[in-house]
Amino acid sequence: MKKLIFAGLLSLLFPHKVVAQPFQEVNYAPEKTVFSLFAPNDAKKVTLRIYQEGLGGKVLKTVKMQRTGNEQWTATVRGDLMGKFYTFDVGLGECAGVFAKAVGVNGKRGAIIDMSKTNPDHWCCDQRPVVKSPSDLIIYEMHHRDFSIARSDAKYPGKFMALTEPWAIDHLKTLGVNAIHILPSYDYASVDETRLSDNKYNWGYDPLNYNVPEGGYSTDPYNPEVRIREFKEMVKALHKAGIGVILDVVYNHTYDIENSNFQRTYPDYFYRKTADGQYSNGSGCGNETASDKPMMRKFMLESVKYWIKEYHIDGFRFDLMGVHDIQTMNDIRQMVDQIDPTIFIYGEGWSAGSCAYPQEQLGMKANIPQMPAIAAFSDEIRDALRGPFSDDTKPGWLGGSADEESIKYGIAGAISHPQVDMTKVNYSTSPWALEPTQMISYVSCHDDMCLVDRLKASIPGISNEELIRLDLLAQTAVFTSQGVPFMLSGEELLRDKKGVHNSFESPDEINHLDWSNKTKFPQVFEYYKNLIQLRKNHPAFRLGNADLVRKHLEFLEAPKGVVAFRLKNYAGRDDWRDIIVILNANKTSVEVSIPEGNYTVVCCDGQINEQGLGTLKGNKAIADPQSAIIIHN
């Protein structure tokens, strides 16, 4: 009792601190297993059920759990339960509990397994790739099914294991990416794992069991060990190739309320409500979780820690980070720093609706200065390049709109820069990044149209040649910016999604990567590969420090439709003294004044060659139509 009173006092004195009690534990031993659950003190009855199967079948044993502490319920079951399944029930329906680590098919029941048996050979020796700064990352956003389902030589199409195959590893390594951001890969609700032959598709932003891999991406969703082992095999193969794994985490909402594990174990605790008692909907999905509550905060911290420790995850992308409170995000960052400070954390700096929590205390983009070492996506550079999120038909700078200042803001990494006029920057009136490593630079992701579709929608009658020129130009802006570059999988193949804006449940024919494009448009893959290598080879493009950016990045006077900048004086101890980048969105060539000198041309008219494509002497440089020129001396 003294411990409980002391814990209560601590939570009052230090409300942001994590509380001590566990959500649920399954302490297995051959002679007995002890189950514990976080549930309301006033629950009339809390029941544990044991099953032989993960779905269906009769109950083997029903046990009434006893309250053994504040909001803690416990049951002991004698005998060897290895391989059995269990559910908790507080009177609202059975579920696997909040923190199940293994589940049966469709995640309805928790599973008792030996986690050590899920480890691949030499798992203990697996090491994450070394990353000195987030600015060194090249992030490739991928959906498991998109990437491999249409690959004719894939042994495991649409599965975790596809990313262990030589063709997949070879493609990623040749492209040069060093981190893959995998769309939600935890156990989600909308795909029936007993009917995978139906090929039902979903992105996975509908969480069910947050701490178990999705069964639909495994070769056997009925066997709880398989999905775990195959996820680890994937991580191990990617790590061996020097590629980190970033997990897309969706703690901001659940698939629904009534059937969620949160609601079924502790009704209404994990969700925010509005002043009139309605469920708040900052996620746009019918509910929002309450990260500000001690046990929801604890859940998020423990979940992140579990994925790092058990699955060796290298980074986390927080879906709708603007739903979560700043304190929780900072607590996660501090906890992760104690494990490995190179683990990258970033998220969407917005919500999908208003939240039942003060906006100034949420993880919004504008509040990034209050969240050190946490990054957010820059919709400023994204929409400046391709056009506004709100109107697919309206072009951005690539289509002739005057968005140069917003692109300059993105090039600088969303930091304060003396040459960026914030009165002309879209969406933000003041810089929101303290360091350029807090900004994700991108032009498209799984959300909204992919780059090719957006260019087609906003520039009527665009030819294939023009499409390719603008595609390459857009990515040149992304990969020469001082932020952390991010690309959607398949863009190196000139990917399209048949114009579908929101393909979260579209069929494979819309979402799959068309691998034949690699031979149809070899110049596109070649340019992406060489552009990524150029960034890797030259630290001037990834200074990773705001003061260094302000010292070395100088924007040059340029006509409308052009953004030009110089990285000067061996920026970042680069081998090249001065690097000049000129981005020209005009349909005609443009001339830009540059400092007098003898230059080597390394990028021109859709080609990149660091050994040189030619030379340039004098104080003028000409950029070809709808393309970039990069020179150095």
XYZ file of C-alpha atoms in Angstrom:
633
model
C 0.000 0.000 0.000
C 2.869 2.385 0.802
C 4.269 1.813 -2.704
C 0.900 2.654 -4.250
C 0.534 5.825 -2.187
C 4.085 6.890 -3.071
C 3.458 6.250 -6.775
C 0.294 8.347 -6.578
C 2.174 11.226 -4.939
C 4.864 11.062 -7.622
C 2.270 11.271 -10.375
C 0.814 14.380 -8.759
C 4.165 16.064 -8.153
C 5.644 15.054 -11.511
C 2.681 14.497 -13.874
C 4.909 14.104 -16.953
C 6.906 11.254 -15.443
C 6.130 7.712 -16.520
C 4.156 5.710 -13.974
C 5.377 2.358 -12.752
C 2.637 -0.190 -13.323
C 2.745 -2.413 -16.445
C -0.041 -2.554 -19.043
C 0.061 -6.281 -19.151
C 2.605 -8.948 -18.550
C 2.710 -12.610 -19.382
C 5.347 -14.180 -17.178
C 5.710 -17.697 -18.481
C 7.331 -20.666 -16.755
C 6.773 -24.342 -17.585
C 4.981 -24.900 -14.282
C 2.813 -21.756 -14.325
C 2.139 -18.482 -16.149
C 1.260 -15.250 -14.365
C -0.885 -12.733 -16.268
C -1.298 -9.124 -15.220
C -3.391 -6.349 -16.745
C -3.867 -2.578 -16.369
C -7.637 -2.156 -16.002
C -10.052 0.005 -13.969
C -10.296 -0.507 -10.228
C -14.090 -0.517 -10.492
C -14.317 -3.210 -13.187
C -17.006 -5.642 -12.060
C -15.164 -8.643 -13.449
C -11.932 -9.140 -15.360
C -11.677 -12.508 -17.087
C -8.723 -14.330 -18.607
C -9.429 -17.051 -21.178
C -6.971 -19.600 -22.531
C -7.346 -21.158 -26.004
C -5.621 -23.840 -28.017
C -6.027 -21.928 -31.277
C -5.458 -18.338 -32.332
C -8.946 -18.155 -33.814
C -12.008 -20.290 -33.144
C -12.131 -23.388 -30.977
C -13.394 -23.850 -27.453
C -12.068 -22.152 -24.340
C -9.572 -24.390 -22.518
C -9.705 -22.443 -19.289
C -11.541 -19.435 -17.896
C -9.947 -17.638 -14.957
C -11.295 -14.762 -12.900
C -8.532 -12.180 -12.430
C -8.017 -10.587 -9.020
C -7.257 -6.952 -8.302
C -3.808 -6.963 -6.703
C -3.002 -3.265 -6.704
C -4.108 0.097 -8.023
C -5.518 -0.619 -11.503
C -3.645 -3.929 -11.563
C -5.352 -7.284 -12.086
C -3.557 -10.619 -11.873
C -4.222 -14.293 -12.601
C -2.010 -17.355 -12.259
C -2.580 -20.380 -14.460
C -0.775 -23.575 -13.527
C 0.632 -25.957 -16.125
C 2.671 -25.410 -19.269
C 0.935 -22.874 -21.542
C 3.651 -22.585 -24.184
C 2.001 -22.302 -27.603
C -1.406 -21.430 -26.162
C -3.423 -18.270 -26.788
C -5.143 -15.916 -24.359
C -7.631 -13.042 -24.144
C -8.617 -10.495 -21.535
C -12.187 -9.369 -20.973
C -13.304 -6.532 -18.677
C -16.900 -6.851 -19.855
C -16.641 -5.106 -23.234
C -15.490 -8.057 -25.300
C -12.367 -10.181 -25.529
C -9.069 -8.803 -26.812
C -5.361 -9.494 -26.800
C -4.723 -6.639 -24.379
C -2.864 -3.395 -24.975
C 0.706 -4.670 -25.133
C 0.567 -8.095 -26.755
C 3.942 -9.104 -28.210
C 2.688 -12.096 -30.181
C -0.781 -12.848 -31.534
C -2.774 -15.374 -33.495
C -4.265 -14.822 -36.913
C -6.037 -11.447 -37.198
C -4.638 -10.403 -33.826
C -7.701 -11.328 -31.795
C -5.797 -13.371 -29.198
C -2.422 -13.001 -27.599
C 0.053 -15.856 -27.972
C 2.497 -17.402 -25.514
C 5.747 -18.053 -27.359
C 9.463 -18.138 -26.674
C 10.681 -14.886 -28.252
C 14.265 -16.132 -28.328
C 13.176 -18.751 -30.861
C 12.113 -16.001 -33.244
C 15.649 -14.656 -33.584
C 17.463 -15.314 -36.870
C 20.947 -16.790 -36.793
C 23.507 -14.305 -35.453
C 20.748 -11.855 -34.458
C 22.795 -10.930 -31.412
C 25.517 -9.655 -33.769
C 23.176 -7.549 -35.874
C 24.202 -3.891 -35.830
C 22.478 -0.796 -37.142
C 24.319 1.145 -39.851
C 26.488 3.974 -38.567
C 24.902 7.397 -39.092
C 26.964 10.382 -37.960
C 24.219 12.926 -38.632
C 20.586 12.737 -39.781
C 21.660 14.879 -42.751
C 23.561 11.815 -43.998
C 20.320 9.838 -44.333
C 18.693 9.124 -47.691
C 15.174 7.996 -46.742
C 13.139 5.788 -49.092
C 9.464 5.431 -48.141
C 8.053 2.021 -49.011
C 4.941 -0.118 -48.729
C 5.792 -3.827 -48.594
C 3.175 -4.822 -51.128
C 3.852 -1.956 -53.565
C 7.534 -2.718 -53.719
C 7.520 -6.420 -54.494
C 4.057 -7.630 -55.519
C 4.605 -7.169 -59.260
C 8.220 -8.310 -59.322
C 8.316 -11.436 -61.495
C 11.402 -12.888 -59.811
C 10.241 -12.233 -56.237
C 10.118 -15.372 -54.124
C 8.103 -13.581 -51.435
C 6.006 -10.949 -53.227
C 4.283 -8.562 -50.855
C 6.004 -9.993 -47.784
C 8.611 -8.892 -45.242
C 10.929 -11.509 -46.689
C 10.932 -9.830 -50.116
C 13.384 -7.356 -48.637
C 15.845 -10.139 -47.922
C 15.984 -11.168 -51.576
C 19.054 -10.306 -53.694
C 17.085 -8.351 -56.321
C 15.611 -6.066 -53.648
C 18.846 -5.471 -51.797
C 20.679 -4.875 -55.075
C 18.135 -2.306 -56.244
C 18.258 -0.355 -52.990
C 22.046 -0.459 -52.731
C 22.541 0.556 -56.357
C 20.106 3.426 -55.942
C 22.087 4.494 -52.894
C 19.408 4.890 -50.221
C 20.585 4.115 -46.693
C 17.296 4.058 -44.792
C 13.901 2.668 -45.706
C 10.787 4.061 -44.092
C 8.316 1.196 -44.124
C 4.652 2.099 -44.011
C 2.841 0.722 -40.950
C 4.111 -2.789 -40.365
C 2.525 -3.515 -37.000
C -0.606 -5.668 -36.875
C -3.378 -3.595 -38.418
C -7.088 -4.237 -38.614
C -8.430 -3.781 -42.136
C -6.888 -6.787 -43.876
C -8.341 -10.215 -43.069
C -5.320 -12.479 -42.570
C -7.486 -15.565 -43.122
C -8.345 -14.366 -46.654
C -5.045 -13.100 -48.015
C -5.855 -14.599 -51.399
C -8.442 -11.816 -51.724
C -5.483 -9.425 -52.103
C -7.238 -6.748 -50.088
C -4.957 -3.727 -49.884
C -4.432 -1.114 -47.196
C -1.644 1.245 -46.169
C -2.062 0.158 -42.540
C -2.999 3.368 -40.746
C -5.586 1.430 -38.762
C -3.760 0.086 -35.704
C -4.824 -3.055 -33.878
C -1.782 -4.503 -32.072
C 0.955 -1.894 -31.968
C 3.762 -4.190 -30.881
C 3.383 -7.147 -33.215
C 4.307 -7.295 -36.931
C 1.432 -7.469 -39.425
C 0.474 -11.056 -40.255
C -0.469 -10.260 -43.844
C 3.182 -9.560 -44.626
C 4.280 -12.927 -43.222
C 4.263 -16.278 -44.986
C 2.075 -17.806 -42.252
C -0.158 -15.488 -40.196
C -1.524 -18.436 -38.220
C 1.842 -19.179 -36.607
C 2.662 -16.351 -34.148
C 6.407 -16.911 -34.397
C 6.625 -16.598 -38.184
C 5.722 -12.926 -38.583
C 8.186 -11.989 -35.833
C 11.042 -14.066 -37.234
C 10.493 -12.843 -40.790
C 10.390 -9.200 -39.718
C 13.722 -9.710 -37.976
C 15.144 -11.477 -41.042
C 14.171 -8.398 -43.066
C 15.873 -6.025 -40.635
C 18.979 -8.180 -40.510
C 19.281 -8.353 -44.318
C 18.865 -4.609 -44.687
C 21.361 -3.879 -41.917
C 23.881 -6.166 -43.562
C 23.450 -4.076 -46.719
C 24.062 -0.866 -44.770
C 20.408 0.182 -44.835
C 18.549 1.288 -41.729
C 14.879 0.528 -41.028
C 12.495 3.302 -40.002
C 9.113 2.272 -38.632
C 5.983 4.288 -39.362
C 4.139 4.463 -36.026
C 0.511 5.486 -35.653
C -0.080 6.087 -31.967
C -2.471 8.998 -32.607
C -5.632 6.912 -33.122
C -7.018 3.391 -33.309
C -8.994 1.716 -36.092
C -12.143 2.326 -34.071
C -12.975 2.844 -30.414
C -15.421 0.100 -29.512
C -13.233 -2.759 -30.729
C -9.851 -1.334 -29.815
C -7.624 -2.992 -27.247
C -7.350 0.337 -25.441
C -11.097 0.691 -24.974
C -11.671 -2.972 -24.172
C -9.134 -2.994 -21.339
C -9.646 0.475 -19.841
C -12.724 2.245 -21.250
C -12.227 5.906 -22.206
C -8.839 6.219 -20.501
C -6.698 6.319 -23.649
C -8.820 8.755 -25.679
C -9.334 12.494 -25.530
C -12.794 13.970 -25.301
C -14.086 17.434 -26.091
C -15.601 19.738 -23.473
C -19.076 18.426 -24.306
C -18.028 14.809 -23.744
C -17.642 13.742 -27.373
C -14.622 11.835 -28.613
C -12.164 14.296 -30.107
C -11.143 13.655 -33.717
C -7.790 15.316 -34.327
C -6.739 12.282 -36.349
C -9.618 12.554 -38.806
C -10.277 8.858 -38.154
C -13.007 9.189 -35.553
C -10.863 9.400 -32.424
C -7.572 10.647 -31.024
C -5.455 9.128 -28.300
C -4.446 11.086 -25.197
C -0.648 11.082 -25.127
C -0.814 13.604 -22.290
C -2.288 10.975 -19.943
C 0.400 9.128 -17.945
C -0.380 5.611 -19.123
C -0.786 6.561 -22.788
C 2.536 8.358 -22.591
C 4.037 5.309 -20.915
C 2.567 3.105 -23.625
C 4.221 5.145 -26.379
C 7.597 5.164 -24.633
C 7.534 1.442 -23.895
C 6.380 0.610 -27.408
C 9.166 2.627 -29.059
C 11.691 1.078 -26.707
C 10.366 -2.408 -27.425
C 10.730 -2.005 -31.201
C 14.294 -0.811 -30.725
C 15.311 -3.576 -28.345
C 13.417 -6.518 -29.862
C 13.520 -5.589 -33.564
C 16.603 -3.326 -33.820
C 14.652 -0.472 -35.415
C 16.725 2.553 -36.505
C 14.143 5.322 -36.572
C 10.497 6.269 -36.156
C 8.153 8.357 -38.275
C 5.231 9.591 -36.183
C 1.978 9.754 -38.086
C 0.120 13.014 -37.285
C 2.701 13.988 -34.681
C 0.642 17.143 -34.166
C -1.879 15.056 -32.191
C 0.754 14.197 -29.564
C 1.857 16.558 -26.836
C 5.330 18.077 -26.860
C 6.275 16.583 -23.495
C 5.622 13.039 -24.690
C 7.652 13.548 -27.850
C 10.548 14.978 -25.838
C 10.346 12.127 -23.327
C 10.572 9.661 -26.218
C 13.562 11.502 -27.669
C 15.343 11.515 -24.301
C 14.606 7.826 -23.725
C 15.856 6.922 -27.197
C 19.019 9.007 -26.661
C 19.902 6.779 -23.730
C 19.779 3.755 -26.045
C 21.306 5.268 -29.195
C 21.166 8.992 -30.034
C 21.574 8.241 -33.761
C 18.077 6.716 -33.903
C 16.137 9.238 -35.992
C 12.732 10.586 -34.962
C 10.507 12.643 -37.226
C 6.841 13.098 -37.963
C 4.026 14.981 -39.562
C 3.968 18.364 -37.875
C 0.218 18.695 -38.107
C -3.055 17.002 -37.191
C -5.995 16.116 -39.428
C -8.451 18.100 -37.322
C -8.613 20.127 -34.123
C -7.490 18.305 -30.991
C -8.930 18.438 -27.495
C -5.619 19.746 -26.186
C -3.996 23.190 -26.428
C -2.314 23.585 -29.823
C 0.684 25.360 -28.311
C 1.438 22.162 -26.376
C 1.181 19.781 -29.359
C 3.888 18.430 -31.644
C 3.024 20.838 -34.451
C 5.567 22.013 -37.003
C 5.555 25.494 -35.454
C 6.563 23.920 -32.116
C 9.582 22.036 -33.483
C 11.920 24.529 -31.723
C 10.589 23.056 -28.465
C 11.459 19.500 -29.593
C 15.234 19.274 -30.037
C 16.496 16.491 -32.319
C 12.993 15.763 -33.649
C 12.263 16.550 -37.303
C 9.133 17.351 -39.298
C 8.118 17.261 -42.939
C 8.396 20.529 -44.839
C 5.192 21.074 -46.770
C 6.670 24.451 -47.694
C 9.208 23.045 -50.160
C 6.879 20.213 -51.178
C 4.002 22.443 -52.214
C 6.255 25.187 -53.564
C 7.692 22.655 -56.008
C 4.566 20.810 -57.115
C 1.569 22.885 -56.006
C -0.748 23.074 -52.980
C -2.082 20.016 -51.211
C -5.575 21.500 -51.397
C -5.783 21.597 -55.195
C -4.278 18.888 -57.410
C -4.797 20.959 -60.549
C -2.893 24.027 -59.352
C 0.790 23.980 -60.340
C 3.729 24.952 -58.195
C 7.086 26.365 -59.224
C 7.627 23.429 -61.591
C 4.555 24.590 -63.515
C 5.340 28.298 -63.540
C 4.143 29.547 -60.161
C 6.298 32.100 -58.324
C 7.327 30.054 -55.287
C 11.066 30.696 -55.326
C 11.250 32.019 -51.764
C 9.580 28.910 -50.315
C 12.053 26.738 -52.205
C 14.938 28.809 -50.854
C 13.509 28.285 -47.371
C 13.527 24.535 -47.988
C 17.012 24.578 -49.515
C 18.266 26.214 -46.306
C 16.616 23.526 -44.176
C 13.747 25.582 -42.702
C 16.170 27.525 -40.498
C 16.575 31.254 -40.174
C 18.678 32.496 -43.105
C 19.402 36.175 -43.841
C 18.566 35.788 -47.531
C 15.183 34.117 -47.061
C 12.246 36.536 -46.873
C 9.748 34.820 -44.584
C 6.933 37.147 -45.714
C 7.035 35.319 -49.067
C 7.232 31.748 -47.722
C 4.093 29.622 -47.899
C 2.502 28.285 -44.685
C 5.134 29.628 -42.240
C 5.744 33.184 -41.108
C 8.875 32.326 -39.160
C 11.505 29.579 -39.374
C 10.481 26.505 -37.402
C 13.719 24.488 -37.485
C 16.593 25.285 -35.155
C 18.821 22.962 -37.160
C 18.493 21.790 -40.782
C 18.348 18.198 -39.521
C 14.884 19.019 -38.140
C 13.458 19.395 -41.645
C 12.438 16.544 -43.938
C 12.891 17.672 -47.545
C 10.544 15.974 -50.014
C 8.257 16.493 -52.969
C 5.965 13.474 -52.583
C 5.130 10.558 -50.312
C 2.442 7.868 -50.058
C -0.149 10.551 -49.255
C -1.614 12.587 -52.112
C -0.578 12.131 -55.737
C 2.877 10.845 -56.499
C 5.103 13.309 -58.347
C 4.382 12.049 -61.875
C 0.599 12.118 -61.370
C 0.739 15.555 -59.794
C 2.727 16.975 -62.711
C 0.232 15.480 -65.160
C -2.732 16.870 -63.211
C -1.334 20.383 -62.810
C 0.318 20.839 -66.220
C -2.254 19.841 -68.880
C -0.794 18.292 -72.010
C 2.624 17.709 -70.468
C 4.812 15.539 -72.706
C 6.832 12.592 -71.477
C 10.063 14.502 -72.108
C 8.875 17.500 -70.091
C 7.554 15.219 -67.372
C 10.965 13.606 -66.954
C 12.782 16.956 -66.977
C 10.553 18.373 -64.229
C 10.670 15.166 -62.203
C 14.465 15.239 -62.144
C 14.503 18.959 -61.429
C 12.196 18.525 -58.434
C 14.378 15.854 -56.901
C 17.508 17.907 -57.520
C 16.013 20.585 -55.269
C 15.231 17.936 -52.628
C 18.616 16.231 -52.666
C 20.713 19.407 -52.726
C 18.777 20.927 -49.804
C 20.255 21.071 -46.312
C 17.355 19.128 -44.787
C 17.038 15.347 -44.569
C 16.083 14.061 -48.042
C 13.119 11.738 -48.417
C 11.655 10.063 -51.503
C 8.701 7.830 -52.301
C 9.596 4.346 -53.521
C 9.306 3.918 -57.258
C 9.921 7.536 -58.158
C 13.289 6.383 -59.459
C 11.196 4.304 -61.901
C 8.994 7.261 -62.917
C 6.182 5.765 -60.856
C 2.562 6.708 -61.351
C -0.643 5.633 -59.609
C -3.026 6.246 -62.508
C -3.892 9.642 -61.059
C -5.356 8.265 -57.822
C -5.012 10.867 -55.079
C -5.575 8.666 -52.035
C -4.652 5.076 -52.871
C -4.841 3.690 -49.322
C -7.118 0.840 -50.360
C -6.703 0.849 -54.139
C -5.791 -2.457 -55.800
C -2.315 -3.563 -56.764
C -2.760 -2.340 -60.317
C -2.782 1.217 -58.920
C -0.191 0.891 -56.164
C 2.399 -1.560 -57.459
C 5.803 -0.526 -58.747
C 6.109 -1.131 -62.475
C 9.563 -2.651 -62.697
C 9.511 -2.540 -66.499
C 9.945 1.233 -66.180
C 13.520 0.631 -65.126
C 14.304 -0.395 -68.701
C 11.807 2.002 -70.304
C 13.283 5.053 -68.560
C 16.868 4.120 -67.690
C 17.895 7.783 -67.641
C 15.570 8.432 -64.697
C 17.056 5.720 -62.479
C 20.571 6.758 -63.537
C 19.934 10.382 -62.589
C 18.442 9.504 -59.194
C 21.348 7.172 -58.458
C 23.951 9.767 -59.437
C 22.143 12.573 -57.603
C 22.086 10.523 -54.397
C 25.771 9.672 -54.827
C 26.594 13.348 -55.410
C 24.975 14.216 -52.073
C 26.778 11.381 -50.310
C 30.143 12.342 -51.756
C 29.891 16.031 -50.898
C 29.362 17.171 -47.313
C 28.580 20.693 -48.559
C 25.039 19.480 -49.296
C 24.539 18.078 -45.783
C 26.196 20.473 -43.355
C 23.819 19.458 -40.564
C 24.336 22.669 -38.595
C 22.440 25.946 -38.847
C 25.447 28.199 -38.271
C 27.428 26.379 -40.940
C 24.520 26.705 -43.372
C 24.284 30.442 -42.771
C 28.055 30.730 -43.167
C 28.436 28.720 -46.368
C 25.077 28.837 -48.203
C 24.638 31.947 -50.319
C 21.675 32.502 -52.639
C 22.468 34.167 -55.958
C 20.419 36.740 -57.830
C 18.290 34.907 -60.369
C 15.370 35.626 -62.716
C 11.792 34.431 -62.166
C 11.431 30.673 -62.235
C 15.018 30.134 -61.088
C 16.580 29.333 -57.716
C 20.366 29.588 -57.592
C 22.750 29.155 -54.691
C 26.416 28.747 -53.871
C 27.987 26.538 -51.224
C 31.219 28.419 -50.682
C 34.640 28.125 -49.105
C 34.958 24.340 -48.867
C 31.638 24.001 -47.030
C 31.717 21.053 -44.654
C 35.382 20.522 -45.607
C 34.290 19.509 -49.053
C 36.917 18.760 -51.696
C 35.248 21.321 -53.937
C 35.871 24.958 -52.984
C 32.663 26.459 -54.347
C 29.618 24.578 -55.596
C 26.939 26.418 -57.555
C 23.473 24.946 -58.118
C 21.046 26.578 -60.547
C 17.486 25.209 -60.711
C 15.564 26.423 -63.758
C 11.833 25.713 -64.050
C 11.387 27.900 -67.146
C 10.711 26.445 -70.584
C 13.634 28.472 -71.927
C 17.315 28.635 -71.039
C 18.339 31.220 -68.475
C 21.601 33.028 -67.764
C 22.666 33.582 -64.168
C 25.550 35.732 -62.948
C 28.085 33.803 -60.893
C 31.403 34.675 -59.254
C 34.238 34.815 -61.793
C 36.082 31.525 -62.055
C 37.007 28.331 -63.854
C 34.333 25.712 -63.225
C 33.733 22.038 -63.891
C 30.191 21.106 -64.900
C 28.942 17.997 -63.056
C 25.187 18.257 -63.715
C 23.579 19.546 -66.867
C 20.474 18.839 -68.934
C 19.446 15.684 -67.084
C 22.887 14.140 -66.672
C 25.213 13.917 -63.671
C 28.889 12.989 -63.831
C 31.178 14.009 -60.988
C 34.220 13.505 -63.225
C 32.926 16.347 -65.366
C 30.586 16.957 -68.283
C 32.574 19.961 -69.467
C 34.069 23.205 -68.236
C 32.841 26.755 -67.835
C 34.936 29.906 -67.555
C 33.819 33.392 -66.605
C 30.983 34.959 -64.601
C 27.916 33.633 -66.408
C 26.239 30.229 -66.326
C 23.419 29.046 -68.545
C 20.845 26.585 -67.240
C 18.952 24.605 -69.846
C 15.136 24.591 -69.857
C 13.430 22.795 -66.950
C 16.637 21.382 -65.571
C 19.491 21.952 -63.163
C 23.107 22.817 -63.684
C 25.653 22.123 -60.954
C 29.226 23.406 -61.284
C 32.232 23.644 -58.978
C 35.755 24.994 -58.787
